[in-house]
Short mmCIF file of C-alpha atoms and ligand atoms in Angstrom, two decimals:
data_model
loop_
_atom_site.label_atom_id
_atom_site.label_comp_id
_atom_site.label_asym_id
_atom_site.label_seq_id
_atom_site.Cartn_x
_atom_site.Cartn_y
_atom_site.Cartn_z
CA UNK H 1 -35.78 -43.39 -8.50
CA UNK H 2 -39.25 -44.35 -9.57
CA UNK H 3 -40.80 -43.17 -12.82
CA UNK H 4 -43.20 -41.08 -10.83
CA UNK H 5 -40.21 -39.02 -9.73
CA UNK H 6 -38.43 -39.00 -13.05
CA UNK H 7 -39.62 -35.55 -13.94
CA UNK H 8 -37.73 -35.13 -17.16
CA UNK H 9 -37.59 -37.49 -20.05
CA UNK H 10 -34.79 -39.97 -20.46
CA UNK H 11 -31.67 -38.91 -22.28
CA UNK H 12 -29.90 -41.16 -24.73
CA UNK H 13 -26.30 -40.18 -24.02
CA UNK H 14 -24.75 -37.88 -21.51
CA UNK H 15 -24.21 -37.35 -17.79
CA UNK H 16 -26.64 -37.26 -14.91
CA UNK H 17 -25.41 -35.57 -11.75
CA UNK H 18 -27.61 -36.87 -8.99
CA UNK H 19 -27.81 -36.18 -5.26
CA UNK H 20 -26.75 -32.57 -5.61
CA UNK H 21 -27.45 -30.64 -2.39
CA UNK H 22 -30.85 -28.97 -2.76
CA UNK H 23 -30.62 -25.59 -4.47
CA UNK H 24 -27.08 -26.00 -5.86
CA UNK H 25 -27.93 -27.10 -9.41
CA UNK H 26 -27.23 -23.73 -11.00
CA UNK H 27 -23.90 -23.53 -9.19
CA UNK H 28 -23.09 -26.99 -10.50
CA UNK H 29 -23.61 -25.74 -14.03
CA UNK H 30 -21.62 -22.65 -13.32
CA UNK H 31 -18.68 -24.67 -11.98
CA UNK H 32 -18.83 -26.90 -15.01
CA UNK H 33 -18.83 -23.81 -17.19
CA UNK H 34 -22.10 -24.81 -18.85
CA UNK H 35 -24.41 -21.88 -19.48
CA UNK H 36 -26.49 -23.12 -22.40
CA UNK H 37 -24.52 -21.33 -25.07
CA UNK H 38 -22.78 -24.59 -25.97
CA UNK H 39 -26.05 -25.90 -27.38
CA UNK H 40 -26.03 -28.97 -25.12
CA UNK H 41 -29.37 -30.27 -23.89
CA UNK H 42 -29.47 -29.48 -20.18
CA UNK H 43 -32.27 -30.23 -17.77
CA UNK H 44 -32.35 -29.61 -14.09
CA UNK H 45 -34.66 -30.63 -11.33
CA UNK H 46 -34.47 -28.73 -8.08
CA UNK H 47 -35.52 -29.45 -4.55
CA UNK H 48 -37.13 -32.80 -5.07
CA UNK H 49 -37.45 -35.09 -2.07
CA UNK H 50 -34.47 -37.31 -1.36
CA UNK H 51 -34.22 -39.96 1.32
CA UNK H 52 -30.56 -39.24 1.74
CA UNK H 53 -30.43 -35.45 1.54
CA UNK H 54 -33.92 -34.29 2.39
CA UNK H 55 -34.01 -32.26 -0.78
CA UNK H 56 -31.84 -32.78 -3.78
CA UNK H 57 -31.22 -31.37 -7.23
CA UNK H 58 -30.51 -33.41 -10.34
CA UNK H 59 -28.63 -32.06 -13.36
CA UNK H 60 -28.70 -33.83 -16.71
CA UNK H 61 -26.39 -32.89 -19.53
CA UNK H 62 -26.94 -34.48 -22.90
CA UNK H 63 -24.20 -35.58 -25.24
CA UNK H 64 -21.38 -34.83 -22.92
CA UNK H 65 -19.56 -37.24 -20.63
CA UNK H 66 -17.95 -35.34 -17.80
CA UNK H 67 -14.52 -36.48 -16.69
CA UNK H 68 -13.69 -37.28 -13.10
CA UNK H 69 -11.47 -34.22 -12.70
CA UNK H 70 -14.24 -32.02 -14.05
CA UNK H 71 -16.73 -33.33 -11.55
CA UNK H 72 -14.41 -33.50 -8.57
CA UNK H 73 -14.59 -29.76 -8.04
CA UNK H 74 -18.31 -30.25 -7.49
CA UNK H 75 -17.40 -31.78 -4.14
CA UNK H 76 -17.03 -28.20 -2.89
CA UNK H 77 -20.75 -27.56 -3.12
CA UNK H 78 -22.25 -31.00 -3.65
CA UNK H 79 -20.18 -33.48 -1.68
CA UNK H 80 -22.78 -36.23 -1.95
CA UNK H 81 -23.20 -35.99 -5.71
CA UNK H 82 -23.19 -39.14 -7.82
CA UNK H 83 -22.20 -39.02 -11.45
CA UNK H 84 -23.99 -41.33 -13.85
CA UNK H 85 -22.69 -41.71 -17.36
CA UNK H 86 -25.57 -42.60 -19.66
CA UNK H 87 -25.05 -44.48 -22.91
CA UNK H 88 -27.98 -45.54 -25.00
CA UNK H 89 -30.44 -44.73 -22.20
CA UNK H 90 -28.64 -46.90 -19.66
CA UNK H 91 -26.42 -45.95 -16.76
CA UNK H 92 -23.06 -47.40 -17.78
CA UNK H 93 -20.89 -45.92 -15.08
CA UNK H 94 -21.62 -44.50 -11.68
CA UNK H 95 -19.04 -42.66 -9.56
CA UNK H 96 -18.93 -40.38 -6.55
CA UNK H 97 -17.20 -37.02 -6.54
CA UNK H 98 -13.83 -37.06 -4.84
CA UNK H 99 -12.30 -34.13 -3.07
CA UNK H 100 -9.56 -32.71 -5.31
CA UNK H 101 -6.33 -31.33 -3.83
CA UNK H 102 -6.63 -28.00 -5.54
CA UNK H 103 -9.26 -26.08 -7.44
CA UNK H 104 -7.97 -24.01 -10.31
CA UNK H 105 -9.74 -21.20 -12.12
CA UNK H 106 -13.21 -21.75 -10.65
CA UNK H 107 -13.40 -19.59 -7.57
CA UNK H 108 -12.40 -15.97 -7.23
CA UNK H 109 -10.56 -14.79 -4.15
CA UNK H 110 -12.72 -12.73 -1.78
CA UNK H 111 -9.68 -10.69 -0.74
CA UNK H 112 -9.88 -7.64 -3.00
CA UNK H 113 -6.23 -6.95 -2.36
CA UNK H 114 -5.16 -10.39 -3.55
CA UNK H 115 -2.84 -10.34 -6.55
CA UNK H 116 -5.24 -12.67 -8.39
CA UNK H 117 -7.75 -9.82 -8.46
CA UNK H 118 -5.21 -7.47 -10.00
CA UNK H 119 -5.57 -8.27 -13.68
CA UNK H 120 -2.57 -10.62 -13.77
CA UNK H 121 -2.38 -13.43 -16.33
CA UNK H 122 -3.03 -16.23 -13.83
CA UNK H 123 -5.92 -18.46 -12.88
CA UNK H 124 -6.95 -18.53 -9.26
CA UNK H 125 -5.85 -21.53 -7.30
CA UNK H 126 -7.26 -22.81 -4.03
CA UNK H 127 -6.12 -25.70 -1.92
CA UNK H 128 -8.58 -27.77 0.09
CA UNK H 129 -8.31 -27.34 3.85
CA UNK H 130 -10.52 -28.84 6.55
CA UNK H 131 -14.01 -27.40 5.98
CA UNK H 132 -12.98 -24.89 3.36
CA UNK H 133 -10.61 -23.78 0.64
CA UNK H 134 -7.57 -21.54 0.78
CA UNK H 135 -6.12 -19.14 -1.80
CA UNK H 136 -2.71 -20.36 -2.90
CA UNK H 137 -1.59 -16.76 -3.38
CA UNK H 138 -2.76 -14.71 -0.43
CA UNK H 139 -3.75 -17.47 1.98
CA UNK H 140 -7.31 -16.29 2.49
CA UNK H 141 -9.57 -19.08 3.70
CA UNK H 142 -13.16 -19.42 2.49
CA UNK H 143 -15.28 -21.48 4.84
CA UNK H 144 -18.89 -20.50 4.34
CA UNK H 145 -20.91 -20.28 1.16
CA UNK H 146 -18.16 -21.28 -1.21
CA UNK H 147 -20.67 -21.15 -4.06
CA UNK H 148 -20.81 -17.35 -3.71
CA UNK H 149 -17.22 -17.18 -4.84
CA UNK H 150 -17.68 -19.07 -8.06
CA UNK H 151 -16.27 -16.99 -10.84
CA UNK H 152 -19.20 -16.57 -13.21
CA UNK H 153 -17.43 -14.51 -15.84
CA UNK X 1 15.37 -24.22 2.29
CA UNK X 2 13.60 -24.61 -1.02
CA UNK X 3 16.53 -22.84 -2.52
CA UNK X 4 14.66 -21.11 -5.29
CA UNK X 5 12.61 -18.48 -3.50
CA UNK X 6 11.74 -16.98 -0.14
CA UNK X 7 8.02 -16.25 -0.27
CA UNK X 8 6.58 -16.94 3.16
CA UNK X 9 7.92 -17.80 6.58
CA UNK X 10 5.76 -20.92 6.62
CA UNK X 11 8.18 -22.49 4.16
CA UNK X 12 11.06 -22.18 6.63
CA UNK X 13 12.07 -25.13 8.77
CA UNK X 14 14.13 -24.83 11.90
CA UNK X 15 17.14 -26.12 10.01
CA UNK X 16 16.66 -23.52 7.27
CA UNK X 17 16.48 -20.73 9.80
CA UNK X 18 19.47 -21.92 11.76
CA UNK X 19 21.55 -22.25 8.61
CA UNK X 20 20.90 -18.62 7.70
CA UNK X 21 21.45 -17.34 11.24
CA UNK X 22 24.68 -19.30 11.64
CA UNK X 23 25.91 -17.95 8.35
CA UNK X 24 24.91 -14.43 9.40
CA UNK X 25 26.92 -14.80 12.59
CA UNK X 26 29.93 -15.91 10.56
CA UNK X 27 29.56 -12.91 8.29
CA UNK X 28 29.10 -10.58 11.25
CA UNK X 29 32.34 -11.85 12.77
CA UNK X 30 34.40 -11.29 9.63
CA UNK X 31 32.57 -9.30 6.97
CA UNK X 32 35.64 -8.61 4.89
CA UNK X 33 36.01 -12.30 4.10
CA UNK X 34 32.80 -12.01 2.09
CA UNK X 35 33.55 -8.83 0.21
CA UNK X 36 34.33 -10.50 -3.10
CA UNK X 37 32.20 -13.60 -2.96
CA UNK X 38 29.55 -12.54 -5.48
CA UNK X 39 31.44 -10.12 -7.67
CA UNK X 40 29.43 -10.72 -10.80
CA UNK X 41 26.04 -11.00 -9.14
CA UNK X 42 23.27 -8.49 -9.78
CA UNK X 43 20.31 -8.13 -7.45
CA UNK X 44 17.13 -6.47 -8.78
CA UNK X 45 15.30 -4.23 -6.34
CA UNK X 46 11.65 -4.04 -7.34
CA UNK X 47 9.73 -1.93 -4.87
CA UNK X 48 6.17 -1.20 -5.91
CA UNK X 49 5.63 0.42 -2.54
CA UNK X 50 7.82 2.91 -0.73
CA UNK X 51 10.57 1.48 1.43
CA UNK X 52 13.65 2.91 2.99
CA UNK X 53 15.28 0.39 5.23
CA UNK X 54 14.40 -2.88 3.56
CA UNK X 55 15.54 -1.59 0.21
CA UNK X 56 18.70 0.03 1.52
CA UNK X 57 19.61 -3.00 3.51
CA UNK X 58 19.25 -5.38 0.56
CA UNK X 59 21.22 -2.91 -1.53
CA UNK X 60 23.98 -2.76 1.04
CA UNK X 61 23.96 -6.50 1.64
CA UNK X 62 24.45 -7.26 -2.06
CA UNK X 63 27.24 -4.70 -2.35
CA UNK X 64 29.01 -6.03 0.73
CA UNK X 65 29.08 -9.40 -1.00
CA UNK X 66 30.85 -7.76 -3.93
CA UNK X 67 27.80 -7.61 -6.19
CA UNK X 68 25.73 -4.80 -7.59
CA UNK X 69 22.07 -3.90 -7.61
CA UNK X 70 19.69 -2.59 -10.21
CA UNK X 71 16.73 -0.60 -9.01
CA UNK X 72 13.36 -0.45 -10.72
CA UNK X 73 12.82 2.98 -9.22
CA UNK X 74 9.48 4.21 -7.94
CA UNK X 75 6.23 3.01 -9.42
CA UNK X 76 5.53 6.52 -10.62
CA UNK X 77 8.45 6.45 -13.00
CA UNK X 78 8.09 2.88 -14.19
CA UNK X 79 6.20 0.97 -16.82
CA UNK X 80 3.73 -0.14 -14.16
CA UNK X 81 2.18 3.23 -14.61
CA UNK X 82 1.58 2.32 -18.20
CA UNK X 83 -0.41 -0.69 -17.06
CA UNK X 84 2.16 -3.47 -17.34
CA UNK X 85 1.30 -6.57 -15.34
CA UNK X 86 3.53 -7.72 -12.51
CA UNK X 87 4.05 -10.98 -14.38
CA UNK X 88 5.46 -9.13 -17.38
CA UNK X 89 7.62 -6.84 -15.27
CA UNK X 90 9.11 -9.84 -13.52
CA UNK X 91 9.80 -11.68 -16.76
CA UNK X 92 11.68 -8.68 -18.08
CA UNK X 93 13.64 -8.02 -14.89
CA UNK X 94 14.61 -11.67 -14.69
CA UNK X 95 16.87 -11.04 -17.66
CA UNK X 96 18.76 -8.31 -15.81
CA UNK X 97 19.47 -9.98 -12.50
CA UNK X 98 20.47 -13.11 -10.60
CA UNK X 99 17.77 -12.62 -7.99
CA UNK X 100 14.80 -10.33 -7.45
CA UNK X 101 13.73 -8.59 -4.25
CA UNK X 102 10.06 -7.71 -4.54
CA UNK X 103 7.84 -5.48 -2.47
CA UNK X 104 4.28 -5.09 -3.67
CA UNK X 105 1.01 -3.78 -2.21
CA UNK X 106 -0.98 -6.91 -3.08
CA UNK X 107 -1.01 -10.11 -1.06
CA UNK X 108 0.34 -13.04 -3.03
CA UNK X 109 2.45 -10.87 -5.35
CA UNK X 110 5.72 -12.66 -4.56
CA UNK X 111 4.13 -16.06 -5.04
CA UNK X 112 2.86 -14.95 -8.42
CA UNK X 113 6.24 -13.50 -9.39
CA UNK X 114 7.98 -16.73 -8.47
CA UNK X 115 5.79 -18.63 -10.91
CA UNK X 116 6.99 -16.53 -13.83
CA UNK X 117 10.75 -16.47 -13.33
CA UNK X 118 13.62 -18.87 -12.82
CA UNK X 119 15.78 -16.64 -10.64
CA UNK X 120 15.15 -16.57 -6.88
CA UNK X 121 12.44 -14.19 -5.71
CA UNK X 122 12.64 -12.75 -2.21
CA UNK X 123 9.37 -11.46 -0.81
CA UNK X 124 10.20 -8.12 0.81
CA UNK X 125 6.58 -7.55 1.77
CA UNK X 126 3.35 -8.37 -0.07
CA UNK X 127 0.51 -6.15 1.15
CA UNK X 128 -0.71 -7.40 4.51
CA UNK X 129 0.78 -10.82 3.78
CA UNK X 130 4.34 -11.75 4.66
CA UNK X 131 7.80 -10.27 5.08
CA UNK X 132 10.06 -13.26 5.74
CA UNK X 133 13.47 -11.61 5.40
CA UNK X 134 12.51 -9.24 8.21
CA UNK X 135 11.69 -12.32 10.25
CA UNK X 136 15.15 -13.75 9.76
CA UNK X 137 16.73 -10.62 11.17
CA UNK X 138 14.18 -10.56 13.99
CA UNK X 139 15.10 -14.14 14.85
CA UNK X 140 18.79 -13.32 14.67
CA UNK X 141 18.28 -10.47 17.10
CA UNK X 142 16.28 -12.64 19.48
CA UNK X 143 18.83 -15.43 19.31
CA UNK X 144 21.70 -13.07 20.07
CA UNK X 145 19.86 -11.46 22.96
CA UNK X 146 17.80 -14.16 24.60
CA UNK X 147 18.10 -17.42 22.69
CA UNK X 148 15.32 -18.98 20.68
CA UNK X 149 14.07 -21.69 23.00
CA UNK X 150 12.04 -21.59 26.18
CA UNK X 151 11.01 -18.09 25.32
CA UNK X 152 7.94 -15.94 26.01
CA UNK X 153 7.29 -13.33 23.38
CA UNK X 154 4.61 -10.64 23.29
CA UNK X 155 3.70 -9.38 19.83
CA UNK X 156 1.70 -6.18 20.04
CA UNK X 157 -0.05 -3.67 17.80
CA UNK X 158 -1.54 -4.20 14.36
CA UNK X 159 -1.61 -7.96 14.13
CA UNK X 160 -4.17 -8.01 11.37
CA UNK X 161 -2.33 -6.11 8.67
CA UNK X 162 1.19 -6.42 10.07
CA UNK X 163 3.12 -8.59 7.64
CA UNK X 164 6.20 -8.69 9.85
CA UNK X 165 3.98 -10.09 12.60
CA UNK X 166 2.57 -12.82 10.38
CA UNK X 167 5.97 -14.00 9.25
CA UNK X 168 7.48 -13.85 12.72
CA UNK X 169 4.62 -15.78 14.29
CA UNK X 170 4.86 -18.48 11.63
CA UNK X 171 8.61 -18.85 11.98
CA UNK X 172 8.52 -18.97 15.78
CA UNK X 173 6.50 -22.18 15.67
CA UNK X 174 9.77 -23.92 14.83
CA UNK X 175 11.03 -23.15 18.33
CA UNK X 176 9.88 -23.68 21.88
CA UNK X 177 8.20 -20.30 22.17
CA UNK X 178 5.06 -19.14 23.96
CA UNK X 179 3.47 -16.49 21.78
CA UNK X 180 1.24 -13.80 23.27
CA UNK X 181 -0.65 -11.60 20.84
CA UNK X 182 -1.72 -8.23 22.20
CA UNK X 183 -4.02 -6.05 20.13
CA UNK X 184 -7.38 -4.35 19.96
CA UNK X 185 -10.17 -6.73 19.02
CA UNK X 186 -10.42 -5.21 15.55
CA UNK X 187 -6.75 -5.84 14.76
CA UNK X 188 -6.46 -9.48 15.86
CA UNK X 189 -4.45 -11.95 13.83
CA UNK X 190 -6.27 -12.85 10.62
CA UNK X 191 -7.92 -16.22 10.33
CA UNK X 192 -5.42 -17.51 7.81
CA UNK X 193 -2.48 -16.83 10.13
CA UNK X 194 -4.24 -18.38 13.12
CA UNK X 195 -4.97 -21.39 10.94
CA UNK X 196 -1.27 -21.84 10.16
CA UNK X 197 -0.29 -21.36 13.78
CA UNK X 198 -2.76 -23.98 14.96
CA UNK X 199 -1.67 -26.35 12.22
CA UNK X 200 1.91 -26.13 13.41
CA UNK X 201 0.94 -26.56 17.03
CA UNK X 202 1.88 -23.09 18.22
CA UNK X 203 1.49 -22.20 21.87
CA UNK X 204 -0.45 -18.99 21.56
CA UNK X 205 -2.70 -16.74 23.56
CA UNK X 206 -4.49 -13.56 22.57
CA UNK X 207 -4.89 -10.54 24.83
CA UNK X 208 -6.35 -7.08 24.56
CA UNK X 209 -4.04 -5.63 27.22
CA UNK X 210 -0.32 -5.73 27.79
CA UNK X 211 -0.41 -5.38 31.60
CA UNK X 212 -1.32 -8.90 32.59
CA UNK X 213 1.23 -10.59 30.37
CA UNK X 214 4.16 -8.13 30.44
CA UNK X 215 5.88 -9.55 33.56
CA UNK X 216 6.46 -12.97 31.99
CA UNK X 217 7.79 -11.75 28.63
CA UNK X 218 11.38 -12.16 27.46
CA UNK X 219 10.72 -10.24 24.25
CA UNK X 220 8.19 -7.54 23.44
CA UNK X 221 7.76 -6.98 19.71
CA UNK X 222 5.92 -3.71 19.12
CA UNK X 223 4.34 -2.71 15.81
CA UNK X 224 2.67 0.41 14.60
CA UNK X 225 -1.08 0.85 14.52
CA UNK X 226 -1.91 2.90 11.47
CA UNK X 227 -4.40 5.69 11.35
CA UNK X 228 -5.89 4.34 8.09
CA UNK X 229 -7.15 1.23 9.87
CA UNK X 230 -9.78 3.18 11.74
CA UNK X 231 -12.97 4.86 10.56
CA UNK X 232 -12.27 8.05 12.46
CA UNK X 233 -9.52 9.93 14.22
CA UNK X 234 -10.96 9.77 17.73
CA UNK X 235 -11.41 6.01 17.65
CA UNK X 236 -7.88 5.63 16.37
CA UNK X 237 -6.45 7.79 19.12
CA UNK X 238 -8.35 6.01 21.84
CA UNK X 239 -7.22 2.60 20.66
CA UNK X 240 -3.64 3.39 19.66
CA UNK X 241 -3.02 5.03 23.03
CA UNK X 242 -3.50 1.69 24.75
CA UNK X 243 -0.67 0.03 22.87
CA UNK X 244 2.08 2.53 23.46
CA UNK X 245 4.97 1.91 25.75
CA UNK X 246 7.39 4.15 27.58
CA UNK X 247 10.10 3.73 30.20
CA UNK X 248 7.47 3.63 32.93
CA UNK X 249 5.56 0.77 31.26
CA UNK X 250 8.73 -1.29 31.21
CA UNK X 251 9.18 -1.06 34.98
CA UNK X 252 6.72 -3.94 35.22
CA UNK X 253 8.65 -6.09 32.78
CA UNK X 254 11.71 -8.28 33.25
CA UNK X 255 14.89 -6.26 33.51
CA UNK X 256 16.43 -8.19 30.61
CA UNK X 257 13.37 -7.83 28.40
CA UNK X 258 14.21 -7.16 24.75
CA UNK X 259 12.01 -4.50 23.17
CA UNK X 260 11.92 -4.89 19.42
CA UNK X 261 10.22 -3.08 16.54
CA UNK X 262 10.46 -3.59 12.76
CA UNK X 263 10.65 0.23 12.36
CA UNK X 264 9.67 2.83 11.35
CA UNK X 265 8.09 3.68 14.66
CA UNK X 266 5.96 6.72 15.16
CA UNK X 267 5.03 7.13 18.78
CA UNK X 268 4.25 3.59 19.92
CA UNK X 269 7.62 3.46 21.66
CA UNK X 270 8.41 6.67 23.54
CA UNK X 271 11.90 8.10 23.00
CA UNK X 272 12.69 7.60 26.70
CA UNK X 273 12.95 3.87 25.98
CA UNK X 274 15.77 4.37 23.47
CA UNK X 275 18.49 4.73 26.06
CA UNK X 276 17.41 1.74 28.13
CA UNK X 277 19.15 -1.64 28.02
CA UNK X 278 15.88 -3.16 26.82
CA UNK X 279 15.81 -1.20 23.56
CA UNK X 280 16.96 -3.58 20.83
CA UNK X 281 15.29 -2.06 17.77
CA UNK X 282 18.26 -0.23 16.35
CA UNK X 283 20.48 -3.26 16.87
CA UNK X 284 17.72 -5.24 15.17
CA UNK X 285 17.78 -2.92 12.15
CA UNK X 286 21.57 -3.20 11.89
CA UNK X 287 21.29 -6.97 11.89
CA UNK X 288 19.50 -6.64 8.57
CA UNK X 289 22.84 -6.45 6.78
CA UNK X 290 24.54 -9.68 7.87
CA UNK X 291 21.27 -11.56 7.81
CA UNK X 292 20.39 -10.44 4.30
CA UNK X 293 23.96 -11.18 3.19
CA UNK X 294 23.49 -14.68 4.56
CA UNK X 295 20.12 -15.02 2.85
CA UNK X 296 21.55 -13.88 -0.48
CA UNK X 297 24.39 -16.34 -0.05
CA UNK X 298 21.86 -19.08 0.54
CA UNK X 299 19.77 -18.19 -2.52
CA UNK X 300 22.62 -17.27 -4.89
CA UNK X 301 24.87 -20.12 -3.80
CA UNK X 302 25.87 -22.00 -6.92
CA UNK X 303 25.45 -19.05 -9.24
CA UNK X 304 28.27 -19.49 -11.73
CA UNK X 305 30.95 -16.90 -10.99
N1 ADP K 401 -31.50 -42.40 -19.60
C1 ADP K 401 -31.60 -41.56 -18.59
N2 ADP K 401 -31.93 -40.27 -18.83
C2 ADP K 401 -32.02 -39.39 -17.82
N3 ADP K 401 -31.83 -39.67 -16.54
C3 ADP K 401 -31.51 -40.93 -16.23
C4 ADP K 401 -31.38 -41.95 -17.22
N4 ADP K 401 -31.07 -43.10 -16.62
C5 ADP K 401 -30.96 -42.83 -15.29
N5 ADP K 401 -31.25 -41.52 -15.05
C6 ADP K 401 -31.19 -40.80 -13.75
O1 ADP K 401 -29.86 -40.97 -13.24
C7 ADP K 401 -29.89 -41.15 -11.84
C8 ADP K 401 -29.25 -42.45 -11.47
O2 ADP K 401 -29.99 -43.50 -12.01
P1 ADP K 401 -30.07 -44.94 -11.37
O3 ADP K 401 -28.70 -45.46 -11.25
O4 ADP K 401 -31.07 -45.74 -12.17
O5 ADP K 401 -30.75 -44.58 -9.97
P2 ADP K 401 -30.17 -44.58 -8.45
O6 ADP K 401 -28.83 -43.94 -8.46
O7 ADP K 401 -31.18 -43.74 -7.73
O8 ADP K 401 -30.15 -46.01 -8.05
C9 ADP K 401 -31.36 -41.02 -11.43
O9 ADP K 401 -31.60 -39.71 -11.03
C10 ADP K 401 -32.11 -41.37 -12.71
O10 ADP K 401 -33.38 -40.74 -12.73
ZN1 ZN K 402 -6.18 -14.62 -2.66
#
C-alpha cells in the first residue's frame, strides 16, 4: 500500500487487519469484542479501493496482538483478511485467517425457540458447514448475512 | 451407539439401530426374562411439555425391567415456574436417577442437558427438533411388517415442525429406502433436515399430493397438521383436508401397505381405516415398550447393580 493510501498514521505496536471485505470493519470489531471501552487505540478505514477485493476495509488496533484463534472467526465475514502484527512500526508477522471448526459465543441463534435463547448458562456454538454455520444445539443453518447474527451484547 | 446419550437420530448408525431392534425382539419374545434386570435403577421423567404415551411408555419400560421411575411432574408444579434454568434442573435431577428422559419445548434442550450431566439423557422430544426414541419404535414396526431395505416410504403431514418426522427421515438414511415427503408447501421439511438428508445421500423426493406416489408406497407415515401452524381457520381447513386419509384413499395403495402414525391422531386418519389390515399405528404404539426397554438396556448397561 502506498503512502498516498495510508490514510491513518502508523502505529508503533499492535495489529492491522487488512483486506477486510468492504463495509465489514465494524462487524470485525464487534466479533473481536472491541468497542472502544477498553481504551485501545483503534482506527478503521472503510471502502477504500483494493485490487483484490474491489473495496476493502482496514482495521488497526494499537497495543494488542490478536491471536490466531481470535482472528480465525473473522473468516466468517472477512475470508480474505490478512493479519499483520506490528512491532516497532514494522510488520513482523503476517498471516491469513483460517476457517475454524466451530465458533463459540459470537453469534446468536436466529431460531427464537432454540434453547440457547432461553436464558440458559451456555454460550452459543456453531459449526462451520459449506457456505454457512450451523447451531450445535438446534441445528439451524445460517447461510446469508452471518454478520447480522453477531451477538452485540 | 455413543452410549452416553440419545439426542438425535443423526447419531445413530445402522449397527446401533439394529442392536436396539434385535434386543427389542428378544425382549418381546420373552419379557419375563428381563423383569429383574435393573432392579436398583431409577429413571427420571422430566416432561416440560405435556405427554401421555411417551411418558407412560418410558415409565412402563423401566418398571418392566425391574426399575422405578421418578417424575418431575408438570411444569406448573415445578421449580421451573420459579425461573430455574434447565441446566440447573438437570444437575439436580442427575443426583436422583441413573438416566433422564427429557421432553422440552425448545429445540436443542436435550443437547444442552447432556452437557451438564453424567447420566444418560434421552431426548423424548425437543420442540420441533428430534424425537429419536419414537424413531426406534417406528423402525421396529417397519422392520416387523415390511423389512427395512428396498422400501418406499411416504411421510405426510407437518414435516416442518414434526419432530418424529425429522428423526425418522434421518434414521432411514441408514437403509436402502426411498423417502417421499408429502406436505403443503408451507410445511416442507426444514432446511437443516434436508441438509442432513443430502449429506447422508438420502434418496428423497418432495410432493404436495399423495395421489401420484401412493401406489408405489410400502409404508405411509401420517402426521398431524396442527391448527396453530396456520394464520386462520379457513386456510387450515383447506390445507389439512388434503392430507387426510380414509379407507377409500387406501384403495389406490398396495394391499400390504403399512399405515403408521406417531399418535395422537385427530382426524387425519379416518376411523374406518382402523379395522383394515393396513392400520399399524396401534401396534406401533405397543412396540414402544419393548423398544424402550431395549434402549434403556443399551444406555444403562454397565450400571453397577
Ligand atoms: N506501522 C504501521 N501502522 C499502521 N499500519 C501499518 C503499519 N505498517 C503496515 N501497516 C498496514 O498494514 C497492512 C500490511 O502492510 P504491508 O505488509 O506493508 O502491506 P501489504 O500487505 O499491502 O503488502 C497495510 O494496510 C499497511 O498500510
Ligand atoms: Zn439454535
